[in-house]
Amino acid sequence: MRLVRPAPAPATRASSPPGPGSLTTSQRRLGRDWRLAALFLAPTAVLVGVLVLLPIARSIVTSTTERHGSESVFVGFDNYLALVGDEQFHTGVVNSFVFTAYAEVFKVVLGLAAALLLHHRRRGRALLTGLLLVPWVVPTVVTAFSWRSLLDPIFGSVNALLTASGIGPLLASAQLVESWPAGWLSDASLAMPSVILVNVWKGVPFFTICFLAGLKAIPAEEYEAATIDGASAWQRFVHVTLPGLRHVITVTVTLSSIWTFNNFDLIWLLTQGGPGDVTAPYVLVAYSKAILQLQYGAGAAVTLVMLPIIGGLVFVLVRLLRQDTGVTPSRRTRTTRWAGPARWAGPARQALPWVVSAAVAGLLLWASPQIFWKAAVVLGVILLVAAAVGRLTSAFQARGGRRASSLVSGLGSGVALASLLAFVLGPMYWIAVTAFKSEGQVVMREHDLWPTPWTLEQFGALFANQPFGRWYLNTVLVSAASTAVALLCAALAGYALARLRFRGAQGFTVTVLITYVMPGALLFIPLYQLLIGVRLTDSLWSLVVTYPTFTLPFATWLLAGYFSSIPVELEEAALVDGCTRLQAFRRVVLPLAKPGLLAVALFTLTNAWNEFLFAFVFITKDDYKTLPVGMQSMIAGDVVPQGQLAAASLLVSIPVVVMYAFGQRFLTEGLTAGAVKG
């Protein structure tokens, strides 16, 4: 999960440009700084070209072939035509759409609510933000394991708690579940809602921190002007907050939709597409055809036929980002008022979100009528409670009861935050206590919520029965190496895009964005073939080489935005004092860009630490497995070593959580400057 902001056009004031007569012929044609730009962009261009563009081209060629024994035969468009009557493919596409649409709706609602609650909180905001980040930080395999255990119909704590509180039977009587106790992941009617719930749990923290960064970028003068004009809290939210967050919401939702639509690891680890195919996304269909059945052409066709949908989202994203480039807070203040929409927004622009929402709602009602009304009930309850608290607060304010208004507002915020923290931290608490239970306590479910006594038995069994230490070392090496490569290349390329003048800067920037949003589902088949050809499968090098496909474009994009936020006058002063451009970059720009560099390092390291799909496909030997794949291999059929998996999950999560705890302030600063400022 990631957020980017378009890099503004290369700065023109880094040094006084020479007159036209002093430029060489090549400089007039290619730009004044083209030599330095070529040097800075070369590493990123080579990696992106070899690891993203070339595999996509190869995938297109592969999709026109069919494997006959050891030979590949050209079949033209037969693989695409076969998908017309492929029911498994149809089901996968519908499942991906349903999974994405519901997840994005709830992530936006809950993420915005959490951001507003934290933004207006004066005490403990940093601590609460850090706690809310935990689901986003922990590896996906930890997420899947904890929720699989919690949602188990017999041994899971969710059914036990809902039964004890009386909520479970109430859900059954309201027909939100067909029977009680519920089989959350084994019931065909509940499996997809359960998977969506887990995705929302993992995605809400990212939406929260992005919206928090966006709220900080909204000028306080707009709220002051609205208050002076008599706007209520709801009016300020509708006409100041939402317009101010328009860019952040658009980019976050679009990018998150692309990633969610192409999700593989979470669904595979939770249900492997079952029961039946009710949760199988189209990516799993591609994996089954290409890797399990060794029909690379059919698998490539499955991923490529979805490319127009992804391309459409990318096109919309690029257009929106270009429109937002250069819109400064002061300009927004002049053009947008609380009392109504911006003057330049015509009726068509105002109606477009409602038309899109109605179309998506209609498709969801057609594709998943059972889930639709259940989701509507849950969402309606959330919105009604929020509206009731807001209305009550406004009523007290109107009557002059500031103390009562503050009391109601504080109580409502406290209850909302407590509920959100319980939802976010509940699974992590369960992992922590399970890791310190004895095997007897785990099997017999004794002292379920508090180990008695506490023991390190599971940690000892983990290292004795599994090559966990080797998996841990492999993950550290791969994550560190891929992060170093991404950070070095991105710093050079980001600076070139932000500061240097050369022909083709805009085209390179758009290419970085396109390769950034290309999903792993589109790349894993051609990359797998490429690695087989160079005999790099079943080695750590296969992961070090391929991980930049999803870390380098993001790092380049974010750093380009961050470098643009650094005052160009500082570089000009260094150049006047006799520094070369390289010296100014090393001595002036890089030290000032530490928050952005740290934000990029945290993002790339976390993505590499958590990555599952490439490691799952490229690695089969235990000696080279990373932690996510190794932990998944500990589950053999129905035999789930819950205690050992809990201990492993704790050991996997602690390093990343600690890093984010120390780097949280810099992360928010890096996002604010590099992702949401124009």
PDB file of N, CA and C in Angstrom, residues 471-554:
ATOM      1  N   TRP A 471      15.220 -18.966   7.392  1.00  0.00           N
ATOM      2  CA  TRP A 471      14.207 -18.121   6.737  1.00  0.00           C
ATOM      3  C   TRP A 471      14.381 -16.661   7.162  1.00  0.00           C
ATOM      4  N   TYR A 472      14.669 -16.457   8.427  1.00  0.00           N
ATOM      5  CA  TYR A 472      14.808 -15.094   8.946  1.00  0.00           C
ATOM      6  C   TYR A 472      16.004 -14.400   8.303  1.00  0.00           C
ATOM      7  N   LEU A 473      17.136 -15.117   8.239  1.00  0.00           N
ATOM      8  CA  LEU A 473      18.334 -14.543   7.640  1.00  0.00           C
ATOM      9  C   LEU A 473      18.111 -14.239   6.160  1.00  0.00           C
ATOM     10  N   ASN A 474      17.450 -15.151   5.446  1.00  0.00           N
ATOM     11  CA  ASN A 474      17.161 -14.913   4.030  1.00  0.00           C
ATOM     12  C   ASN A 474      16.340 -13.645   3.836  1.00  0.00           C
ATOM     13  N   THR A 475      15.332 -13.450   4.677  1.00  0.00           N
ATOM     14  CA  THR A 475      14.468 -12.274   4.564  1.00  0.00           C
ATOM     15  C   THR A 475      15.232 -10.993   4.844  1.00  0.00           C
ATOM     16  N   VAL A 476      16.090 -11.015   5.849  1.00  0.00           N
ATOM     17  CA  VAL A 476      16.897  -9.832   6.174  1.00  0.00           C
ATOM     18  C   VAL A 476      17.808  -9.473   5.009  1.00  0.00           C
ATOM     19  N   LEU A 477      18.484 -10.472   4.447  1.00  0.00           N
ATOM     20  CA  LEU A 477      19.416 -10.212   3.347  1.00  0.00           C
ATOM     21  C   LEU A 477      18.696  -9.672   2.116  1.00  0.00           C
ATOM     22  N   VAL A 478      17.595 -10.313   1.740  1.00  0.00           N
ATOM     23  CA  VAL A 478      16.866  -9.892   0.543  1.00  0.00           C
ATOM     24  C   VAL A 478      16.267  -8.502   0.735  1.00  0.00           C
ATOM     25  N   SER A 479      15.674  -8.255   1.883  1.00  0.00           N
ATOM     26  CA  SER A 479      15.040  -6.956   2.140  1.00  0.00           C
ATOM     27  C   SER A 479      16.070  -5.836   2.157  1.00  0.00           C
ATOM     28  N   ALA A 480      17.199  -6.066   2.830  1.00  0.00           N
ATOM     29  CA  ALA A 480      18.230  -5.030   2.910  1.00  0.00           C
ATOM     30  C   ALA A 480      18.819  -4.737   1.532  1.00  0.00           C
ATOM     31  N   ALA A 481      19.107  -5.785   0.766  1.00  0.00           N
ATOM     32  CA  ALA A 481      19.714  -5.582  -0.553  1.00  0.00           C
ATOM     33  C   ALA A 481      18.763  -4.867  -1.502  1.00  0.00           C
ATOM     34  N   SER A 482      17.509  -5.301  -1.559  1.00  0.00           N
ATOM     35  CA  SER A 482      16.555  -4.671  -2.476  1.00  0.00           C
ATOM     36  C   SER A 482      16.241  -3.240  -2.061  1.00  0.00           C
ATOM     37  N   THR A 483      16.208  -2.961  -0.760  1.00  0.00           N
ATOM     38  CA  THR A 483      15.972  -1.592  -0.285  1.00  0.00           C
ATOM     39  C   THR A 483      17.135  -0.676  -0.645  1.00  0.00           C
ATOM     40  N   ALA A 484      18.369  -1.177  -0.489  1.00  0.00           N
ATOM     41  CA  ALA A 484      19.536  -0.369  -0.840  1.00  0.00           C
ATOM     42  C   ALA A 484      19.551  -0.029  -2.326  1.00  0.00           C
ATOM     43  N   VAL A 485      19.233  -1.009  -3.161  1.00  0.00           N
ATOM     44  CA  VAL A 485      19.200  -0.769  -4.607  1.00  0.00           C
ATOM     45  C   VAL A 485      18.128   0.261  -4.951  1.00  0.00           C
ATOM     46  N   ALA A 486      16.928   0.074  -4.397  1.00  0.00           N
ATOM     47  CA  ALA A 486      15.827   0.986  -4.694  1.00  0.00           C
ATOM     48  C   ALA A 486      16.132   2.400  -4.214  1.00  0.00           C
ATOM     49  N   LEU A 487      16.723   2.529  -3.032  1.00  0.00           N
ATOM     50  CA  LEU A 487      16.985   3.858  -2.463  1.00  0.00           C
ATOM     51  C   LEU A 487      18.045   4.598  -3.274  1.00  0.00           C
ATOM     52  N   LEU A 488      19.103   3.907  -3.663  1.00  0.00           N
ATOM     53  CA  LEU A 488      20.170   4.550  -4.424  1.00  0.00           C
ATOM     54  C   LEU A 488      19.678   5.005  -5.796  1.00  0.00           C
ATOM     55  N   CYS A 489      19.031   4.100  -6.509  1.00  0.00           N
ATOM     56  CA  CYS A 489      18.555   4.444  -7.854  1.00  0.00           C
ATOM     57  C   CYS A 489      17.468   5.515  -7.799  1.00  0.00           C
ATOM     58  N   ALA A 490      16.577   5.412  -6.813  1.00  0.00           N
ATOM     59  CA  ALA A 490      15.468   6.358  -6.722  1.00  0.00           C
ATOM     60  C   ALA A 490      15.945   7.752  -6.359  1.00  0.00           C
ATOM     61  N   ALA A 491      16.960   7.854  -5.505  1.00  0.00           N
ATOM     62  CA  ALA A 491      17.476   9.175  -5.142  1.00  0.00           C
ATOM     63  C   ALA A 491      18.042   9.892  -6.369  1.00  0.00           C
ATOM     64  N   LEU A 492      18.776   9.163  -7.196  1.00  0.00           N
ATOM     65  CA  LEU A 492      19.336   9.766  -8.407  1.00  0.00           C
ATOM     66  C   LEU A 492      18.236  10.139  -9.399  1.00  0.00           C
ATOM     67  N   ALA A 493      17.324   9.193  -9.663  1.00  0.00           N
ATOM     68  CA  ALA A 493      16.270   9.453 -10.647  1.00  0.00           C
ATOM     69  C   ALA A 493      15.292  10.515 -10.156  1.00  0.00           C
ATOM     70  N   GLY A 494      14.947  10.480  -8.881  1.00  0.00           N
ATOM     71  CA  GLY A 494      14.020  11.468  -8.342  1.00  0.00           C
ATOM     72  C   GLY A 494      14.567  12.878  -8.430  1.00  0.00           C
ATOM     73  N   TYR A 495      15.865  13.023  -8.155  1.00  0.00           N
ATOM     74  CA  TYR A 495      16.477  14.343  -8.261  1.00  0.00           C
ATOM     75  C   TYR A 495      16.479  14.817  -9.709  1.00  0.00           C
ATOM     76  N   ALA A 496      16.793  13.936 -10.646  1.00  0.00           N
ATOM     77  CA  ALA A 496      16.812  14.318 -12.059  1.00  0.00           C
ATOM     78  C   ALA A 496      15.441  14.790 -12.517  1.00  0.00           C
ATOM     79  N   LEU A 497      14.395  14.096 -12.113  1.00  0.00           N
ATOM     80  CA  LEU A 497      13.050  14.472 -12.529  1.00  0.00           C
ATOM     81  C   LEU A 497      12.591  15.766 -11.867  1.00  0.00           C
ATOM     82  N   ALA A 498      13.082  16.031 -10.667  1.00  0.00           N
ATOM     83  CA  ALA A 498      12.629  17.214  -9.937  1.00  0.00           C
ATOM     84  C   ALA A 498      13.403  18.478 -10.291  1.00  0.00           C
ATOM     85  N   ARG A 499      14.678  18.341 -10.670  1.00  0.00           N
ATOM     86  CA  ARG A 499      15.529  19.515 -10.783  1.00  0.00           C
ATOM     87  C   ARG A 499      16.133  19.742 -12.174  1.00  0.00           C
ATOM     88  N   LEU A 500      16.453  18.696 -12.897  1.00  0.00           N
ATOM     89  CA  LEU A 500      17.222  18.864 -14.127  1.00  0.00           C
ATOM     90  C   LEU A 500      16.317  19.154 -15.316  1.00  0.00           C
ATOM     91  N   ARG A 501      16.867  19.890 -16.266  1.00  0.00           N
ATOM     92  CA  ARG A 501      16.136  20.240 -17.489  1.00  0.00           C
ATOM     93  C   ARG A 501      16.635  19.364 -18.631  1.00  0.00           C
ATOM     94  N   PHE A 502      15.753  18.537 -19.178  1.00  0.00           N
ATOM     95  CA  PHE A 502      16.118  17.676 -20.297  1.00  0.00           C
ATOM     96  C   PHE A 502      14.849  17.256 -21.023  1.00  0.00           C
ATOM     97  N   ARG A 503      15.009  16.976 -22.287  1.00  0.00           N
ATOM     98  CA  ARG A 503      13.873  16.565 -23.105  1.00  0.00           C
ATOM     99  C   ARG A 503      13.445  15.141 -22.713  1.00  0.00           C
ATOM    100  N   GLY A 504      12.148  14.945 -22.603  1.00  0.00           N
ATOM    101  CA  GLY A 504      11.627  13.628 -22.260  1.00  0.00           C
ATOM    102  C   GLY A 504      11.372  13.421 -20.784  1.00  0.00           C
ATOM    103  N   ALA A 505      11.526  14.475 -19.968  1.00  0.00           N
ATOM    104  CA  ALA A 505      11.312  14.333 -18.527  1.00  0.00           C
ATOM    105  C   ALA A 505       9.882  13.918 -18.214  1.00  0.00           C
ATOM    106  N   GLN A 506       8.913  14.560 -18.904  1.00  0.00           N
ATOM    107  CA  GLN A 506       7.516  14.236 -18.645  1.00  0.00           C
ATOM    108  C   GLN A 506       7.204  12.802 -19.054  1.00  0.00           C
ATOM    109  N   GLY A 507       7.740  12.378 -20.202  1.00  0.00           N
ATOM    110  CA  GLY A 507       7.500  11.014 -20.639  1.00  0.00           C
ATOM    111  C   GLY A 507       8.091   9.990 -19.693  1.00  0.00           C
ATOM    112  N   PHE A 508       9.292  10.262 -19.183  1.00  0.00           N
ATOM    113  CA  PHE A 508       9.905   9.343 -18.225  1.00  0.00           C
ATOM    114  C   PHE A 508       9.100   9.289 -16.935  1.00  0.00           C
ATOM    115  N   THR A 509       8.592  10.446 -16.516  1.00  0.00           N
ATOM    116  CA  THR A 509       7.794  10.494 -15.291  1.00  0.00           C
ATOM    117  C   THR A 509       6.526   9.664 -15.427  1.00  0.00           C
ATOM    118  N   VAL A 510       5.826   9.795 -16.556  1.00  0.00           N
ATOM    119  CA  VAL A 510       4.613   9.011 -16.778  1.00  0.00           C
ATOM    120  C   VAL A 510       4.936   7.518 -16.858  1.00  0.00           C
ATOM    121  N   THR A 511       6.068   7.172 -17.479  1.00  0.00           N
ATOM    122  CA  THR A 511       6.474   5.775 -17.563  1.00  0.00           C
ATOM    123  C   THR A 511       6.711   5.191 -16.181  1.00  0.00           C
ATOM    124  N   VAL A 512       7.336   5.978 -15.301  1.00  0.00           N
ATOM    125  CA  VAL A 512       7.559   5.520 -13.928  1.00  0.00           C
ATOM    126  C   VAL A 512       6.230   5.255 -13.240  1.00  0.00           C
ATOM    127  N   LEU A 513       5.262   6.163 -13.437  1.00  0.00           N
ATOM    128  CA  LEU A 513       3.952   5.968 -12.823  1.00  0.00           C
ATOM    129  C   LEU A 513       3.289   4.701 -13.350  1.00  0.00           C
ATOM    130  N   ILE A 514       3.355   4.487 -14.659  1.00  0.00           N
ATOM    131  CA  ILE A 514       2.697   3.313 -15.243  1.00  0.00           C
ATOM    132  C   ILE A 514       3.345   2.030 -14.737  1.00  0.00           C
ATOM    133  N   THR A 515       4.682   1.986 -14.727  1.00  0.00           N
ATOM    134  CA  THR A 515       5.340   0.779 -14.235  1.00  0.00           C
ATOM    135  C   THR A 515       5.107   0.586 -12.742  1.00  0.00           C
ATOM    136  N   TYR A 516       4.926   1.698 -12.025  1.00  0.00           N
ATOM    137  CA  TYR A 516       4.670   1.621 -10.585  1.00  0.00           C
ATOM    138  C   TYR A 516       3.365   0.912 -10.271  1.00  0.00           C
ATOM    139  N   VAL A 517       2.324   1.171 -11.060  1.00  0.00           N
ATOM    140  CA  VAL A 517       1.024   0.582 -10.768  1.00  0.00           C
ATOM    141  C   VAL A 517       0.809  -0.748 -11.485  1.00  0.00           C
ATOM    142  N   MET A 518       1.780  -1.214 -12.268  1.00  0.00           N
ATOM    143  CA  MET A 518       1.647  -2.525 -12.880  1.00  0.00           C
ATOM    144  C   MET A 518       1.676  -3.593 -11.784  1.00  0.00           C
ATOM    145  N   PRO A 519       0.686  -4.438 -11.702  1.00  0.00           N
ATOM    146  CA  PRO A 519       0.616  -5.403 -10.607  1.00  0.00           C
ATOM    147  C   PRO A 519       1.579  -6.565 -10.792  1.00  0.00           C
ATOM    148  N   GLY A 520       1.946  -7.180  -9.675  1.00  0.00           N
ATOM    149  CA  GLY A 520       2.788  -8.356  -9.739  1.00  0.00           C
ATOM    150  C   GLY A 520       2.151  -9.489 -10.507  1.00  0.00           C
ATOM    151  N   ALA A 521       0.818  -9.510 -10.533  1.00  0.00           N
ATOM    152  CA  ALA A 521       0.113 -10.556 -11.272  1.00  0.00           C
ATOM    153  C   ALA A 521       0.440 -10.514 -12.756  1.00  0.00           C
ATOM    154  N   LEU A 522       0.771  -9.346 -13.268  1.00  0.00           N
ATOM    155  CA  LEU A 522       1.098  -9.218 -14.683  1.00  0.00           C
ATOM    156  C   LEU A 522       2.544  -9.604 -14.962  1.00  0.00           C
ATOM    157  N   LEU A 523       3.375  -9.595 -13.927  1.00  0.00           N
ATOM    158  CA  LEU A 523       4.806  -9.776 -14.131  1.00  0.00           C
ATOM    159  C   LEU A 523       5.332 -11.139 -13.710  1.00  0.00           C
ATOM    160  N   PHE A 524       4.632 -11.846 -12.824  1.00  0.00           N
ATOM    161  CA  PHE A 524       5.266 -13.028 -12.254  1.00  0.00           C
ATOM    162  C   PHE A 524       5.459 -14.150 -13.273  1.00  0.00           C
ATOM    163  N   ILE A 525       4.596 -14.233 -14.285  1.00  0.00           N
ATOM    164  CA  ILE A 525       4.762 -15.291 -15.287  1.00  0.00           C
ATOM    165  C   ILE A 525       5.977 -15.021 -16.178  1.00  0.00           C
ATOM    166  N   PRO A 526       6.096 -13.833 -16.834  1.00  0.00           N
ATOM    167  CA  PRO A 526       7.295 -13.608 -17.648  1.00  0.00           C
ATOM    168  C   PRO A 526       8.578 -13.557 -16.836  1.00  0.00           C
ATOM    169  N   LEU A 527       8.520 -13.041 -15.602  1.00  0.00           N
ATOM    170  CA  LEU A 527       9.717 -13.037 -14.773  1.00  0.00           C
ATOM    171  C   LEU A 527      10.132 -14.453 -14.408  1.00  0.00           C
ATOM    172  N   TYR A 528       9.164 -15.312 -14.155  1.00  0.00           N
ATOM    173  CA  TYR A 528       9.458 -16.719 -13.854  1.00  0.00           C
ATOM    174  C   TYR A 528      10.145 -17.386 -15.041  1.00  0.00           C
ATOM    175  N   GLN A 529       9.636 -17.126 -16.243  1.00  0.00           N
ATOM    176  CA  GLN A 529      10.273 -17.670 -17.441  1.00  0.00           C
ATOM    177  C   GLN A 529      11.682 -17.102 -17.621  1.00  0.00           C
ATOM    178  N   LEU A 530      11.843 -15.801 -17.361  1.00  0.00           N
ATOM    179  CA  LEU A 530      13.153 -15.172 -17.488  1.00  0.00           C
ATOM    180  C   LEU A 530      14.154 -15.770 -16.512  1.00  0.00           C
ATOM    181  N   LEU A 531      13.732 -15.980 -15.275  1.00  0.00           N
ATOM    182  CA  LEU A 531      14.625 -16.546 -14.270  1.00  0.00           C
ATOM    183  C   LEU A 531      14.989 -17.987 -14.591  1.00  0.00           C
ATOM    184  N   ILE A 532      14.039 -18.745 -15.141  1.00  0.00           N
ATOM    185  CA  ILE A 532      14.356 -20.109 -15.562  1.00  0.00           C
ATOM    186  C   ILE A 532      15.411 -20.082 -16.667  1.00  0.00           C
ATOM    187  N   GLY A 533      15.263 -19.126 -17.578  1.00  0.00           N
ATOM    188  CA  GLY A 533      16.208 -19.037 -18.685  1.00  0.00           C
ATOM    189  C   GLY A 533      17.619 -18.735 -18.232  1.00  0.00           C
ATOM    190  N   VAL A 534      17.774 -17.903 -17.206  1.00  0.00           N
ATOM    191  CA  VAL A 534      19.111 -17.557 -16.707  1.00  0.00           C
ATOM    192  C   VAL A 534      19.485 -18.378 -15.477  1.00  0.00           C
ATOM    193  N   ARG A 535      18.664 -19.373 -15.139  1.00  0.00           N
ATOM    194  CA  ARG A 535      18.937 -20.312 -14.045  1.00  0.00           C
ATOM    195  C   ARG A 535      19.122 -19.598 -12.701  1.00  0.00           C
ATOM    196  N   LEU A 536      18.180 -18.701 -12.408  1.00  0.00           N
ATOM    197  CA  LEU A 536      18.226 -17.986 -11.134  1.00  0.00           C
ATOM    198  C   LEU A 536      17.107 -18.391 -10.181  1.00  0.00           C
ATOM    199  N   THR A 537      16.238 -19.322 -10.595  1.00  0.00           N
ATOM    200  CA  THR A 537      15.199 -19.768  -9.676  1.00  0.00           C
ATOM    201  C   THR A 537      15.834 -20.519  -8.510  1.00  0.00           C
ATOM    202  N   ASP A 538      15.106 -20.558  -7.390  1.00  0.00           N
ATOM    203  CA  ASP A 538      15.602 -21.194  -6.174  1.00  0.00           C
ATOM    204  C   ASP A 538      16.940 -20.602  -5.734  1.00  0.00           C
ATOM    205  N   SER A 539      17.006 -19.280  -5.739  1.00  0.00           N
ATOM    206  CA  SER A 539      18.165 -18.581  -5.199  1.00  0.00           C
ATOM    207  C   SER A 539      17.693 -17.233  -4.680  1.00  0.00           C
ATOM    208  N   LEU A 540      18.429 -16.703  -3.716  1.00  0.00           N
ATOM    209  CA  LEU A 540      18.071 -15.398  -3.175  1.00  0.00           C
ATOM    210  C   LEU A 540      18.243 -14.303  -4.211  1.00  0.00           C
ATOM    211  N   TRP A 541      19.123 -14.512  -5.192  1.00  0.00           N
ATOM    212  CA  TRP A 541      19.319 -13.517  -6.235  1.00  0.00           C
ATOM    213  C   TRP A 541      18.048 -13.300  -7.048  1.00  0.00           C
ATOM    214  N   SER A 542      17.237 -14.351  -7.191  1.00  0.00           N
ATOM    215  CA  SER A 542      15.992 -14.186  -7.945  1.00  0.00           C
ATOM    216  C   SER A 542      15.082 -13.164  -7.287  1.00  0.00           C
ATOM    217  N   LEU A 543      15.122 -13.068  -5.958  1.00  0.00           N
ATOM    218  CA  LEU A 543      14.292 -12.100  -5.239  1.00  0.00           C
ATOM    219  C   LEU A 543      14.945 -10.720  -5.211  1.00  0.00           C
ATOM    220  N   VAL A 544      16.265 -10.679  -5.010  1.00  0.00           N
ATOM    221  CA  VAL A 544      16.965  -9.391  -5.010  1.00  0.00           C
ATOM    222  C   VAL A 544      16.817  -8.701  -6.359  1.00  0.00           C
ATOM    223  N   VAL A 545      16.840  -9.475  -7.432  1.00  0.00           N
ATOM    224  CA  VAL A 545      16.749  -8.918  -8.772  1.00  0.00           C
ATOM    225  C   VAL A 545      15.337  -8.451  -9.099  1.00  0.00           C
ATOM    226  N   THR A 546      14.321  -9.195  -8.653  1.00  0.00           N
ATOM    227  CA  THR A 546      12.945  -8.892  -9.065  1.00  0.00           C
ATOM    228  C   THR A 546      12.197  -7.972  -8.115  1.00  0.00           C
ATOM    229  N   TYR A 547      12.593  -7.860  -6.867  1.00  0.00           N
ATOM    230  CA  TYR A 547      11.859  -7.005  -5.933  1.00  0.00           C
ATOM    231  C   TYR A 547      11.827  -5.533  -6.349  1.00  0.00           C
ATOM    232  N   PRO A 548      12.864  -4.995  -7.028  1.00  0.00           N
ATOM    233  CA  PRO A 548      12.757  -3.593  -7.480  1.00  0.00           C
ATOM    234  C   PRO A 548      11.590  -3.327  -8.423  1.00  0.00           C
ATOM    235  N   THR A 549      10.955  -4.352  -8.991  1.00  0.00           N
ATOM    236  CA  THR A 549       9.813  -4.112  -9.872  1.00  0.00           C
ATOM    237  C   THR A 549       8.689  -3.385  -9.147  1.00  0.00           C
ATOM    238  N   PHE A 550       8.543  -3.604  -7.843  1.00  0.00           N
ATOM    239  CA  PHE A 550       7.454  -2.943  -7.126  1.00  0.00           C
ATOM    240  C   PHE A 550       7.951  -1.938  -6.090  1.00  0.00           C
ATOM    241  N   THR A 551       9.270  -1.809  -5.903  1.00  0.00           N
ATOM    242  CA  THR A 551       9.785  -0.832  -4.944  1.00  0.00           C
ATOM    243  C   THR A 551      10.416   0.380  -5.623  1.00  0.00           C
ATOM    244  N   LEU A 552      11.141   0.168  -6.705  1.00  0.00           N
ATOM    245  CA  LEU A 552      11.869   1.260  -7.344  1.00  0.00           C
ATOM    246  C   LEU A 552      10.965   2.335  -7.948  1.00  0.00           C
ATOM    247  N   PRO A 553       9.925   2.002  -8.718  1.00  0.00           N
ATOM    248  CA  PRO A 553       9.069   3.074  -9.254  1.00  0.00           C
ATOM    249  C   PRO A 553       8.431   3.925  -8.170  1.00  0.00           C
ATOM    250  N   PHE A 554       7.954   3.275  -7.100  1.00  0.00           N
ATOM    251  CA  PHE A 554       7.359   4.047  -6.007  1.00  0.00           C
ATOM    252  C   PHE A 554       8.384   4.975  -5.364  1.00  0.00           C
TER     253      PHE A 554
END
